Short mmCIF file of C-alpha atoms in Angstrom, two decimals:
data_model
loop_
_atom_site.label_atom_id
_atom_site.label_comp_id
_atom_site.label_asym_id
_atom_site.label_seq_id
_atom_site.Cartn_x
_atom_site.Cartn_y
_atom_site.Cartn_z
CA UNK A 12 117.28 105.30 122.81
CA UNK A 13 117.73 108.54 124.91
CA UNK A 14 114.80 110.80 123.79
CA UNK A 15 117.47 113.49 123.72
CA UNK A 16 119.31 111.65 120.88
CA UNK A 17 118.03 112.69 117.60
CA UNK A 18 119.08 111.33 114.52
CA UNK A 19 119.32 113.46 111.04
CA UNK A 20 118.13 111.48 108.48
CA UNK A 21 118.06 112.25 104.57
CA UNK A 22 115.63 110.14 102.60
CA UNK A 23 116.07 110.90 98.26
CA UNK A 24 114.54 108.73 95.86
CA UNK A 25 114.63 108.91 91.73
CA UNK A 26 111.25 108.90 90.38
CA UNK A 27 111.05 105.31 89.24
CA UNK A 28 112.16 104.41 93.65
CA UNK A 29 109.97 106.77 95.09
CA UNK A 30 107.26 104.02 95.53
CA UNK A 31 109.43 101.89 97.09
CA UNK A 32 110.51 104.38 99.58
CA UNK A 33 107.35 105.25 100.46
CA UNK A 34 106.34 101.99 101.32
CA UNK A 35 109.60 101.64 103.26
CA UNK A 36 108.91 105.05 105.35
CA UNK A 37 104.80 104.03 106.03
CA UNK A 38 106.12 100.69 107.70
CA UNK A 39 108.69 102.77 109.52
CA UNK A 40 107.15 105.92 110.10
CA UNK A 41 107.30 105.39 114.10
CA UNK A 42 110.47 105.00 114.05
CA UNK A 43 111.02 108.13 111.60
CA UNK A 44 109.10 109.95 113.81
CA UNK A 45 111.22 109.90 116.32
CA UNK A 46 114.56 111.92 114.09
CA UNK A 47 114.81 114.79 112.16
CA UNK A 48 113.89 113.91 108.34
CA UNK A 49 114.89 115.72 105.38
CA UNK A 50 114.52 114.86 101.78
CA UNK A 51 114.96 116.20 98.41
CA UNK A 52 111.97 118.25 96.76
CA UNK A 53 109.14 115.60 95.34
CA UNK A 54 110.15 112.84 97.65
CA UNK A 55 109.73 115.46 100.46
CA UNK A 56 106.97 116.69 99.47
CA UNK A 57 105.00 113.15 98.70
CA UNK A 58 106.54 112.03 102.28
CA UNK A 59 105.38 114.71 104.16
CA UNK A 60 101.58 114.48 102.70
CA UNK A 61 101.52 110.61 103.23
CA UNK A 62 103.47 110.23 106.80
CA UNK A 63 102.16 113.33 107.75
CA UNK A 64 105.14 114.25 109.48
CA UNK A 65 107.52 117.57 109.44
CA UNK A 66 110.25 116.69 106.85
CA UNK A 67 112.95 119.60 105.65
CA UNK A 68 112.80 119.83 101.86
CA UNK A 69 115.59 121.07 99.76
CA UNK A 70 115.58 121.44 95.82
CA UNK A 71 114.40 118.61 93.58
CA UNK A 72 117.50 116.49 92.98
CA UNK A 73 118.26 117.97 89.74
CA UNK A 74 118.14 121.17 90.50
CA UNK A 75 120.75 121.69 93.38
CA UNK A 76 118.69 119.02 96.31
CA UNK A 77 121.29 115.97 95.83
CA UNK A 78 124.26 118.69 95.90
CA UNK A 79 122.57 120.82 99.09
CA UNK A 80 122.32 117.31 100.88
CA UNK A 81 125.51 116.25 99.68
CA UNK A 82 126.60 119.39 101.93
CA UNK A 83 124.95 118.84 104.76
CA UNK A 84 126.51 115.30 105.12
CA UNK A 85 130.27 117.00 104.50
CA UNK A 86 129.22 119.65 107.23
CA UNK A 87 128.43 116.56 109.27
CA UNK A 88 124.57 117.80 109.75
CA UNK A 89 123.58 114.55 108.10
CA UNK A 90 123.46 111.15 109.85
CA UNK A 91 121.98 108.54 107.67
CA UNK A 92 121.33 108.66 104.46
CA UNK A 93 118.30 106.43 102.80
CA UNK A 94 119.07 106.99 98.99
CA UNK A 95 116.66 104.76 96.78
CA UNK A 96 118.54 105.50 93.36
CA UNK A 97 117.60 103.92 89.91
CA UNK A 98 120.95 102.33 88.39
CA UNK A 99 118.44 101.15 85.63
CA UNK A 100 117.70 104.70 84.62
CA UNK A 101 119.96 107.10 83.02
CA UNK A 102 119.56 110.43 84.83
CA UNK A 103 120.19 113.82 83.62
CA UNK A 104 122.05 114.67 87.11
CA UNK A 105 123.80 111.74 87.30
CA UNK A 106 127.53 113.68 88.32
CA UNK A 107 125.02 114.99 91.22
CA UNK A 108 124.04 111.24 92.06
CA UNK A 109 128.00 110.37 91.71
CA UNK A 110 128.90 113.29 94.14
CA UNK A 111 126.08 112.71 96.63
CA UNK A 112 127.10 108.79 96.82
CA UNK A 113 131.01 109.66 97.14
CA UNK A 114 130.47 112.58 99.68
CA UNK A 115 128.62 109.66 102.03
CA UNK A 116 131.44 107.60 101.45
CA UNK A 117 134.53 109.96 102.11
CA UNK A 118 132.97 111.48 105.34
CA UNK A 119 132.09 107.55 106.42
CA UNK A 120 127.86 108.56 106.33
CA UNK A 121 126.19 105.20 106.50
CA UNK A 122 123.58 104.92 103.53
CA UNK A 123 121.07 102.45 102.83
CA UNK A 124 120.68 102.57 98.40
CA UNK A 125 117.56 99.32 98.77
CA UNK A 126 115.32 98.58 101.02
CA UNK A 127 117.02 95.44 101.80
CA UNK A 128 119.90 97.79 103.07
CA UNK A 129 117.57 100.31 104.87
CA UNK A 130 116.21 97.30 106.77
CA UNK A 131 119.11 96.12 108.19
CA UNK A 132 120.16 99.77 108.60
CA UNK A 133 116.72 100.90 110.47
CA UNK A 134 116.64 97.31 113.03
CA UNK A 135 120.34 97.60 113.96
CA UNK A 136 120.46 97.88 117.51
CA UNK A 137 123.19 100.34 116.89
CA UNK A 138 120.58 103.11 115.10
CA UNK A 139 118.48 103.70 118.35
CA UNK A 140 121.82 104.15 120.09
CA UNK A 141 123.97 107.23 120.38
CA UNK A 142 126.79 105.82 117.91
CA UNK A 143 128.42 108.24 116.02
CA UNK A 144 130.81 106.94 112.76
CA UNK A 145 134.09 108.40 113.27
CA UNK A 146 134.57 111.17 110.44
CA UNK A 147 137.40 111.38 109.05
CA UNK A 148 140.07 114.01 109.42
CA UNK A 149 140.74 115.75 105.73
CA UNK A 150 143.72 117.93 105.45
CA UNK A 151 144.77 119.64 102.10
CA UNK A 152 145.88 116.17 100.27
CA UNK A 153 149.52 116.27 99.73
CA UNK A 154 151.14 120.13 99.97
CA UNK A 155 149.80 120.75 103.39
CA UNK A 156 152.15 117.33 104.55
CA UNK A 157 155.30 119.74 105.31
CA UNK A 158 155.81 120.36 101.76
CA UNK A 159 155.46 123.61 99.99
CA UNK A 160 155.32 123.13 95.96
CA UNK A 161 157.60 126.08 95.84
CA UNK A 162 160.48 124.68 97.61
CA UNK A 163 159.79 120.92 96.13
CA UNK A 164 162.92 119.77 94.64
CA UNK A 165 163.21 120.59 91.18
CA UNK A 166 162.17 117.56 88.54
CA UNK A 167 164.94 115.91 86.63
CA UNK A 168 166.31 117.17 83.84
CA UNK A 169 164.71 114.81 80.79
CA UNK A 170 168.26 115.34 79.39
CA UNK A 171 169.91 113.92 82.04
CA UNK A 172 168.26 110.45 81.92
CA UNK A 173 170.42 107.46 80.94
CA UNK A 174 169.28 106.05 77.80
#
């Protein structure tokens, strides 16, 4: 890997996950060394004290972190995202959860939800390269195609129909 290339890489984790990510990150931590980590509040904060290394923490999950990562990755300032969530455990941000997952989807982020996933994600020769998923281009979803509503030809008339 060039030691210019620098990888951005959110790591969340619900409460009853944060275990497993931690054990995930101590058997990785070299590698993690080497990028810029963020995380959410709790899961920042227990990384940081058991890596010891520098990791950005936004606001616990519930409380804005899922949405301010969520940003990040539609900004494009987010690379990976390592998101142990607990579909065994209802949570009271769940619409956050929903958002954060979809936003990593629509702008193509690759995310690792197990450590299975992480794994494969973390030994791919591809992550200590400088590949770059292609984002996707998102325009204004329909109107902005040529077509302005106000000039859209009118609807039929309901009376008109045959019957």
């Amino acid at each position: 890997m060039d030691s210019e290339h620098h990888m951005n890489i959110a790591l969340v984790a619900h409460d009853n996950k944060k275990m497993d990510l931690l054990a995930w990150a101590k058997f990785n931590r070299e590698t993690l060394a080497r990028h810029h980590l963020c995380a959410t509040g709790t899961t920042g904060a227990m990384l940081q004290d058991e890596l010891g290394l520098e990791i950005t923490q936004f606001l616990s999950g519930p409380v804005g972190g899922d949405q301010q990562i969520g940003a990040r990755i539609a900004e494009g300032g987010i690379d990976l995202l390592i998101f142990f969530w607990d579909p065994l455990e209802p949570q009271p941000h769940d619409p956050d959860v929903k958002a954060l997952l979809r936003l990593g989807v629509v702008w193509n982020t690759p995310m690792a939800c197990n450590t299975a996933t992480a794994d494969m994600v973390i030994s791919s020769p591809l992550f200590d390269s400088d590949y770059l998923p292609v984002r996707p281009e998102i325009g204004d979803r329909g109107w902005a195609h040529g077509s302005d509503p106000q000039s859209a030809p009118p609807s039929p008339d309901p009376s008109s129909r045959p019957d």
